[in-house]
Amino acid sequence: MQGPRHEWNAEPPERNCTLQDYQGATARWCPGCGDHAVLNAVQQLARDKQLPPEKTVVVSGIGCSSRFPHYMKTYGFHGLHGRAFPVACGVRSRRPDLHMFVVTGDGDCCAIGTAHWIHAIRYNMDLTILLLDNNIYGLTKNQTSPTTHIGEKSNTHPRGNVLPPLNPLSVTLGITNASFVAQTIDWNPPHLYSTIRTAYEHKGTSFVRILQRCPHFTAHVFAEVQQNMNQVCLLTHEDGIPLDAQFQRLFPNRAMHNPNDLPAARAMAQRDEVYPVGLLYRNESAARYDLQTAQGLGKSQAEKMAATEKWLSRFEL
Ligand SMILES: Cc1ncc(C[n+]2csc(CCOP(=O)(O)OP(=O)(O)O)c2C)c(N)n1
Ligand code: SF4
Ligand SMILES: [Mg+2]
């Protein structure tokens, strides 16, 4: 420090994180994989919200999509297959100060992780869940997943899948205490970004299903949807996902949908002639388990002992 003492300034310079501050390892997904678009959107959101990288954590399971934490220059936990949710709930229960994202795939969430998915939604802790749904197990090279459509061929069903697909939106909307359910597509960056941003801003568990292209194994699955925007229905409402008029015009098929109406959300999720994109449901007043688990955090050892003894004294004979 130089100059007279009264002119010294010990304040750190104002921080301005750029995109580079959130860019981790080079993404090794296939060219054209929709996961790249989701990564870009999350990094942009982190930059726009100026999330401190050291206070941000991405938790995932196993799968191509679950490699996400490696590509963020934040904290991350690349966990076990299907176990992203309990890890994330555990972190959240002790760290209310962190910005938390959970990235999972249709195999990771809707097959092996189903039990954890149900309870994470019910706990409604403050988490932004991104389900990257490419209708296939990509990492393990082309096995039928719960969201694979009837007739689709894979290594496990070379003559075609015989079961109807599980609908992740309907399942989530059927879980007690669900508080935020949305759907978007990886190939429309403004809608993708705005959906993830709205989900991040929601206080509670936000569940976003992202229709994600896998050009390597299921290139045809969303190709037709991409070409024919009538197969997508944009949900509009003042409480929904904000989208500039110039981008709304790209969706010829639009429907007004009130995200505060649970029966309407369930009916919308079940439409099978179109993919509804936007906010299906939001309930700001759903109970949050992380508000319970955060109680007592920051207390000293002596304060904890005093509180424990106070409780135990109630049982004195
Ligand atoms: C306990 C366990 N069972 C099975 C596997 C093998 N496995 C790894 S990833 C995966 C499926 C991933 O599919 P998905 O979640 O859809 O991710 P994607 O690769 O499509 O992004 C499977 C079955 C594993 N790693 N651990
Ligand atoms: S196999 Fe599919 S999901 Fe996996 S990186 Fe390649 S395109 Fe993406
Ligand atoms: Mg998958």
Short mmCIF file of C-alpha atoms and ligand atoms in Angstrom, two decimals:
data_model
loop_
_atom_site.label_atom_id
_atom_site.label_comp_id
_atom_site.label_asym_id
_atom_site.label_seq_id
_atom_site.Cartn_x
_atom_site.Cartn_y
_atom_site.Cartn_z
CA MET A 1 0.00 0.00 0.00
CA GLN A 2 1.28 3.42 -0.84
CA GLY A 3 0.33 6.98 0.03
CA PRO A 4 -1.01 8.46 3.25
CA ARG A 5 -2.74 5.98 5.54
CA HIS A 6 -6.20 7.58 5.34
CA GLU A 7 -6.17 6.90 1.58
CA TRP A 8 -5.50 3.17 1.94
CA ASN A 9 -8.30 1.03 0.56
CA ALA A 10 -8.52 -2.52 1.88
CA GLU A 11 -11.75 -3.33 -0.02
CA PRO A 12 -11.28 -6.12 -2.58
CA PRO A 13 -12.01 -4.98 -6.13
CA GLU A 14 -15.59 -5.62 -7.24
CA ARG A 15 -15.82 -9.12 -8.66
CA ASN A 16 -17.05 -9.72 -12.17
CA CYS A 17 -17.18 -13.37 -13.20
CA THR A 18 -17.07 -14.02 -16.92
CA LEU A 19 -18.16 -17.17 -18.77
CA GLN A 20 -14.60 -18.46 -18.52
CA ASP A 21 -14.92 -18.51 -14.75
CA TYR A 22 -17.54 -21.27 -15.11
CA GLN A 23 -15.94 -23.26 -17.93
CA GLY A 24 -14.28 -26.44 -16.70
CA ALA A 25 -12.79 -29.27 -18.73
CA THR A 26 -13.45 -29.47 -22.48
CA ALA A 27 -16.76 -31.27 -22.96
CA ARG A 28 -16.28 -34.72 -24.49
CA TRP A 29 -19.86 -35.22 -25.64
CA CYS A 30 -20.40 -36.10 -29.33
CA PRO A 31 -20.67 -33.19 -31.77
CA GLY A 32 -24.29 -32.06 -31.95
CA CYS A 33 -25.20 -33.63 -28.60
CA GLY A 34 -27.89 -31.58 -26.85
CA ASP A 35 -25.92 -31.72 -23.62
CA HIS A 36 -23.62 -28.98 -25.01
CA ALA A 37 -26.59 -26.58 -25.27
CA VAL A 38 -27.63 -27.25 -21.68
CA LEU A 39 -24.08 -26.69 -20.46
CA ASN A 40 -23.93 -23.35 -22.31
CA ALA A 41 -27.25 -22.28 -20.79
CA VAL A 42 -26.17 -23.15 -17.24
CA GLN A 43 -22.84 -21.35 -17.66
CA GLN A 44 -24.62 -18.27 -19.01
CA LEU A 45 -27.05 -18.32 -16.12
CA ALA A 46 -24.18 -18.60 -13.63
CA ARG A 47 -22.50 -15.61 -15.30
CA ASP A 48 -25.71 -13.54 -15.46
CA LYS A 49 -26.50 -14.25 -11.82
CA GLN A 50 -22.82 -13.83 -10.85
CA LEU A 51 -22.93 -17.06 -8.86
CA PRO A 52 -19.68 -17.36 -6.90
CA PRO A 53 -18.02 -20.48 -8.40
CA GLU A 54 -16.85 -21.54 -4.95
CA LYS A 55 -20.47 -21.41 -3.72
CA THR A 56 -21.95 -23.35 -6.63
CA VAL A 57 -22.23 -27.12 -6.87
CA VAL A 58 -23.44 -29.48 -9.60
CA VAL A 59 -24.40 -33.00 -8.52
CA SER A 60 -24.95 -35.82 -11.01
CA GLY A 61 -25.28 -39.59 -11.24
CA ILE A 62 -23.82 -41.66 -14.07
CA GLY A 63 -24.42 -41.28 -17.81
CA CYS A 64 -23.27 -39.05 -20.65
CA SER A 65 -25.38 -36.23 -19.19
CA SER A 66 -23.99 -36.90 -15.73
CA ARG A 67 -20.49 -35.89 -16.89
CA PHE A 68 -21.77 -32.34 -16.53
CA PRO A 69 -19.93 -31.43 -13.28
CA HIS A 70 -16.54 -32.00 -14.97
CA TYR A 71 -17.34 -29.26 -17.47
CA MET A 72 -18.26 -26.64 -14.87
CA LYS A 73 -15.51 -24.79 -13.03
CA THR A 74 -17.48 -25.01 -9.78
CA TYR A 75 -17.73 -27.65 -7.11
CA GLY A 76 -19.24 -30.89 -8.35
CA PHE A 77 -20.08 -34.43 -7.33
CA HIS A 78 -20.15 -37.08 -10.08
CA GLY A 79 -21.80 -39.76 -8.02
CA LEU A 80 -23.23 -43.24 -8.39
CA HIS A 81 -25.80 -44.27 -10.97
CA GLY A 82 -29.25 -43.14 -9.78
CA ARG A 83 -27.93 -41.51 -6.61
CA ALA A 84 -27.66 -37.86 -7.60
CA PHE A 85 -30.75 -36.97 -5.56
CA PRO A 86 -29.76 -38.30 -2.13
CA VAL A 87 -26.30 -36.77 -2.51
CA ALA A 88 -27.82 -33.41 -3.46
CA CYS A 89 -30.35 -33.56 -0.60
CA GLY A 90 -27.54 -34.37 1.82
CA VAL A 91 -25.47 -31.40 0.65
CA ARG A 92 -28.47 -29.10 0.74
CA SER A 93 -29.49 -30.20 4.22
CA ARG A 94 -26.26 -28.77 5.68
CA ARG A 95 -25.45 -26.00 3.17
CA PRO A 96 -28.32 -23.58 2.61
CA ASP A 97 -25.78 -21.07 1.28
CA LEU A 98 -24.88 -22.99 -1.91
CA HIS A 99 -26.34 -22.63 -5.40
CA MET A 100 -27.24 -26.19 -6.36
CA PHE A 101 -27.94 -27.92 -9.66
CA VAL A 102 -28.66 -31.62 -10.16
CA VAL A 103 -28.05 -33.06 -13.63
CA THR A 104 -29.48 -36.49 -14.40
CA GLY A 105 -30.48 -38.63 -17.38
CA ASP A 106 -33.59 -40.64 -18.23
CA GLY A 107 -31.82 -43.82 -17.12
CA ASP A 108 -30.25 -42.22 -14.07
CA CYS A 109 -33.49 -40.58 -12.87
CA CYS A 110 -36.36 -42.64 -14.28
CA ALA A 111 -34.90 -46.17 -13.99
CA ILE A 112 -32.37 -46.89 -11.25
CA GLY A 113 -32.96 -43.58 -9.45
CA THR A 114 -36.75 -43.66 -9.34
CA ALA A 115 -37.17 -44.08 -5.59
CA HIS A 116 -34.77 -41.21 -4.92
CA TRP A 117 -36.51 -39.05 -7.53
CA ILE A 118 -39.87 -39.48 -5.76
CA HIS A 119 -38.53 -38.57 -2.33
CA ALA A 120 -36.42 -35.66 -3.58
CA ILE A 121 -39.50 -34.13 -5.19
CA ARG A 122 -41.48 -34.60 -1.98
CA TYR A 123 -38.70 -33.11 0.20
CA ASN A 124 -38.85 -29.98 -1.97
CA MET A 125 -35.39 -28.79 -0.96
CA ASP A 126 -34.00 -25.85 -2.88
CA LEU A 127 -32.52 -27.68 -5.91
CA THR A 128 -32.64 -27.10 -9.66
CA ILE A 129 -33.02 -30.54 -11.28
CA LEU A 130 -32.26 -30.85 -14.99
CA LEU A 131 -33.39 -34.14 -16.52
CA LEU A 132 -31.60 -34.54 -19.85
CA ASP A 133 -33.98 -36.93 -21.57
CA ASN A 134 -32.64 -38.44 -24.79
CA ASN A 135 -34.90 -41.53 -24.56
CA ILE A 136 -31.91 -43.89 -24.38
CA TYR A 137 -28.99 -45.04 -22.26
CA GLY A 138 -26.27 -43.18 -24.16
CA LEU A 139 -23.15 -43.83 -22.10
CA THR A 140 -23.58 -47.60 -22.08
CA LYS A 141 -24.19 -47.52 -25.82
CA ASN A 142 -27.84 -47.82 -26.74
CA GLN A 143 -30.12 -49.62 -24.30
CA THR A 144 -33.86 -49.04 -23.95
CA SER A 145 -34.67 -46.56 -21.18
CA PRO A 146 -38.01 -46.00 -19.41
CA THR A 147 -38.73 -43.07 -21.76
CA THR A 148 -37.95 -44.94 -25.00
CA HIS A 149 -40.98 -44.98 -27.31
CA ILE A 150 -42.81 -48.12 -28.44
CA GLY A 151 -41.18 -49.72 -31.47
CA GLU A 152 -37.79 -48.04 -31.02
CA LYS A 153 -34.95 -50.49 -31.57
CA SER A 154 -31.99 -50.67 -29.23
CA ASN A 155 -29.37 -53.18 -28.17
CA THR A 156 -31.72 -54.52 -25.49
CA HIS A 157 -34.76 -54.56 -27.83
CA PRO A 158 -33.38 -55.24 -31.32
CA ARG A 159 -36.92 -55.90 -32.58
CA GLY A 160 -38.32 -52.79 -30.96
CA ASN A 161 -39.47 -51.69 -27.52
CA VAL A 162 -42.80 -53.22 -26.57
CA LEU A 163 -43.78 -51.03 -23.61
CA PRO A 164 -45.28 -47.52 -23.68
CA PRO A 165 -42.86 -44.87 -22.34
CA LEU A 166 -43.00 -43.51 -18.82
CA ASN A 167 -43.87 -39.80 -18.78
CA PRO A 168 -41.49 -37.97 -16.38
CA LEU A 169 -43.78 -34.93 -16.20
CA SER A 170 -46.86 -36.95 -15.20
CA VAL A 171 -44.87 -38.93 -12.66
CA THR A 172 -43.45 -35.78 -11.06
CA LEU A 173 -46.85 -34.08 -11.02
CA GLY A 174 -48.24 -37.12 -9.22
CA ILE A 175 -45.77 -36.84 -6.34
CA THR A 176 -47.02 -35.25 -3.13
CA ASN A 177 -45.58 -31.76 -2.55
CA ALA A 178 -44.20 -31.23 -6.08
CA SER A 179 -43.58 -27.50 -6.43
CA PHE A 180 -42.18 -26.74 -9.91
CA VAL A 181 -42.44 -28.79 -13.11
CA ALA A 182 -41.38 -27.52 -16.53
CA GLN A 183 -40.37 -28.85 -19.93
CA THR A 184 -38.10 -27.38 -22.57
CA ILE A 185 -36.08 -28.39 -25.65
CA ASP A 186 -32.33 -28.24 -26.09
CA TRP A 187 -32.53 -26.80 -29.62
CA ASN A 188 -34.20 -23.51 -28.71
CA PRO A 189 -31.57 -21.59 -26.68
CA PRO A 190 -33.82 -18.69 -25.53
CA HIS A 191 -36.51 -21.02 -24.19
CA LEU A 192 -33.94 -23.38 -22.70
CA TYR A 193 -32.16 -20.51 -20.92
CA SER A 194 -35.33 -18.86 -19.67
CA THR A 195 -36.69 -22.15 -18.34
CA ILE A 196 -33.50 -22.97 -16.44
CA ARG A 197 -33.35 -19.41 -15.10
CA THR A 198 -36.96 -19.51 -13.88
CA ALA A 199 -36.29 -22.91 -12.32
CA TYR A 200 -33.18 -21.58 -10.58
CA GLU A 201 -35.15 -18.62 -9.19
CA HIS A 202 -37.83 -20.90 -7.73
CA LYS A 203 -37.33 -21.54 -4.01
CA GLY A 204 -37.82 -25.28 -3.65
CA THR A 205 -37.18 -28.24 -5.96
CA SER A 206 -37.61 -27.30 -9.58
CA PHE A 207 -37.84 -30.21 -12.00
CA VAL A 208 -37.06 -29.44 -15.64
CA ARG A 209 -37.32 -32.13 -18.27
CA ILE A 210 -35.21 -31.19 -21.26
CA LEU A 211 -35.82 -33.03 -24.52
CA GLN A 212 -32.21 -33.73 -25.43
CA ARG A 213 -30.89 -34.80 -28.80
CA CYS A 214 -28.55 -37.77 -28.97
CA PRO A 215 -27.33 -37.71 -32.59
CA HIS A 216 -25.28 -40.82 -31.98
CA PHE A 217 -28.04 -43.26 -30.99
CA THR A 218 -31.45 -41.57 -31.34
CA ALA A 219 -30.90 -38.94 -34.02
CA HIS A 220 -34.33 -39.60 -35.55
CA VAL A 221 -36.26 -39.29 -32.27
CA PHE A 222 -36.44 -35.50 -32.09
CA ALA A 223 -35.51 -34.78 -35.75
CA GLU A 224 -39.16 -34.60 -36.80
CA VAL A 225 -40.06 -32.47 -33.79
CA GLN A 226 -37.24 -30.12 -34.70
CA GLN A 227 -38.44 -29.79 -38.28
CA ASN A 228 -42.12 -29.45 -37.45
CA MET A 229 -42.64 -26.92 -34.68
CA ASN A 230 -46.35 -27.84 -34.61
CA GLN A 231 -45.33 -30.89 -32.61
CA VAL A 232 -44.36 -28.55 -29.79
CA CYS A 233 -46.91 -26.46 -27.88
CA LEU A 234 -45.60 -23.34 -26.15
CA LEU A 235 -47.33 -22.74 -22.82
CA THR A 236 -47.94 -19.06 -22.24
CA HIS A 237 -49.02 -17.30 -19.05
CA GLU A 238 -47.93 -14.27 -17.06
CA ASP A 239 -46.76 -16.62 -14.28
CA GLY A 240 -45.04 -18.97 -16.72
CA ILE A 241 -41.65 -18.97 -18.45
CA PRO A 242 -40.90 -15.45 -19.74
CA LEU A 243 -40.07 -15.38 -23.46
CA ASP A 244 -39.69 -12.33 -25.72
CA ALA A 245 -42.37 -11.93 -28.38
CA GLN A 246 -39.75 -12.33 -31.13
CA PHE A 247 -38.98 -15.84 -29.80
CA GLN A 248 -42.61 -16.71 -29.08
CA ARG A 249 -43.36 -16.19 -32.76
CA LEU A 250 -41.10 -19.16 -33.57
CA PHE A 251 -43.72 -21.39 -31.91
CA PRO A 252 -46.78 -21.50 -34.20
CA ASN A 253 -48.58 -23.73 -31.71
CA ARG A 254 -49.26 -21.90 -28.43
CA ALA A 255 -51.65 -22.47 -25.53
CA MET A 256 -52.53 -20.37 -22.51
CA HIS A 257 -51.88 -22.50 -19.42
CA ASN A 258 -52.18 -21.42 -15.79
CA PRO A 259 -49.25 -23.01 -13.90
CA ASN A 260 -51.08 -22.62 -10.59
CA ASP A 261 -53.69 -25.20 -11.64
CA LEU A 262 -52.54 -28.74 -10.77
CA PRO A 263 -55.33 -30.70 -12.52
CA ALA A 264 -54.75 -28.61 -15.66
CA ALA A 265 -51.00 -29.30 -15.40
CA ARG A 266 -51.63 -33.04 -15.14
CA ALA A 267 -53.93 -32.94 -18.15
CA MET A 268 -51.37 -30.92 -20.11
CA ALA A 269 -48.57 -33.35 -19.24
CA GLN A 270 -50.60 -36.24 -20.61
CA ARG A 271 -51.11 -34.77 -24.08
CA ASP A 272 -49.33 -37.15 -26.39
CA GLU A 273 -49.88 -35.49 -29.76
CA VAL A 274 -47.56 -32.58 -28.83
CA TYR A 275 -44.75 -31.84 -26.41
CA PRO A 276 -45.93 -29.01 -24.12
CA VAL A 277 -42.98 -26.70 -23.41
CA GLY A 278 -43.00 -24.14 -20.63
CA LEU A 279 -44.07 -24.12 -17.01
CA LEU A 280 -46.66 -26.76 -16.26
CA TYR A 281 -46.92 -26.25 -12.52
CA ARG A 282 -45.64 -24.07 -9.70
CA ASN A 283 -46.60 -24.00 -6.03
CA GLU A 284 -44.62 -21.44 -4.04
CA SER A 285 -46.15 -22.51 -0.75
CA ALA A 286 -45.20 -26.22 -0.80
CA ALA A 287 -43.43 -27.29 2.41
CA ARG A 288 -39.60 -27.29 2.19
CA TYR A 289 -37.67 -29.90 4.12
CA ASP A 290 -34.38 -27.99 3.87
CA LEU A 291 -35.84 -25.25 6.07
CA GLN A 292 -36.16 -27.92 8.80
CA THR A 293 -32.75 -29.49 8.29
CA ALA A 294 -31.08 -26.05 8.40
CA GLN A 295 -32.27 -25.45 11.95
CA GLY A 296 -29.41 -25.30 14.42
CA LEU A 297 -26.77 -24.71 11.77
CA GLY A 298 -24.05 -22.35 12.94
CA LYS A 299 -24.66 -23.04 16.63
CA SER A 300 -21.58 -23.57 18.81
CA GLN A 301 -20.88 -26.89 20.51
CA ALA A 302 -21.90 -25.35 23.86
CA GLU A 303 -25.20 -24.07 22.41
CA LYS A 304 -25.94 -27.49 20.94
CA MET A 305 -25.25 -29.19 24.27
CA ALA A 306 -27.46 -26.70 26.11
CA ALA A 307 -30.29 -27.25 23.61
CA THR A 308 -29.95 -31.04 23.88
CA GLU A 309 -29.99 -30.92 27.66
CA LYS A 310 -33.02 -28.67 27.64
CA TRP A 311 -34.89 -31.25 25.54
CA LEU A 312 -33.70 -34.19 27.62
CA SER A 313 -34.75 -32.44 30.85
CA ARG A 314 -38.36 -32.79 29.69
CA PHE A 315 -38.10 -36.52 30.31
CA GLU A 316 -36.77 -36.22 33.89
CA LEU A 317 -38.74 -38.30 36.38
C1 LIG B 1 -25.34 -49.56 -10.42
C2 LIG B 1 -25.08 -49.33 -11.86
N1 LIG B 1 -25.84 -49.95 -12.77
C3 LIG B 1 -25.62 -49.78 -14.09
C4 LIG B 1 -24.61 -48.96 -14.50
C5 LIG B 1 -24.35 -48.82 -15.98
N2 LIG B 1 -24.83 -47.54 -16.49
C6 LIG B 1 -24.04 -46.45 -16.51
S1 LIG B 1 -24.77 -45.13 -17.22
C7 LIG B 1 -26.18 -46.02 -17.52
C8 LIG B 1 -27.37 -45.43 -18.22
C9 LIG B 1 -27.29 -43.95 -18.41
O1 LIG B 1 -28.40 -43.50 -19.12
P1 LIG B 1 -28.95 -42.04 -18.91
O2 LIG B 1 -29.13 -41.75 -17.48
O3 LIG B 1 -30.16 -41.91 -19.77
O4 LIG B 1 -27.76 -41.12 -19.40
P2 LIG B 1 -27.26 -40.74 -20.86
O5 LIG B 1 -26.00 -41.51 -21.05
O6 LIG B 1 -28.30 -41.14 -21.85
O7 LIG B 1 -27.06 -39.26 -20.79
C10 LIG B 1 -26.06 -47.33 -17.05
C11 LIG B 1 -27.11 -48.36 -17.16
C12 LIG B 1 -23.84 -48.31 -13.53
N3 LIG B 1 -22.85 -47.47 -13.86
N4 LIG B 1 -24.07 -48.52 -12.23
S1 SF4 B 2 -23.89 -40.87 -27.04
FE1 SF4 B 2 -25.60 -39.44 -27.31
S2 SF4 B 2 -25.96 -38.55 -25.27
FE2 SF4 B 2 -23.91 -39.48 -25.28
S3 SF4 B 2 -22.51 -37.82 -25.81
FE3 SF4 B 2 -23.03 -38.89 -27.71
S4 SF4 B 2 -24.77 -37.77 -28.54
FE4 SF4 B 2 -24.59 -37.17 -26.38
MG MG B 3 -30.40 -41.00 -21.59
#
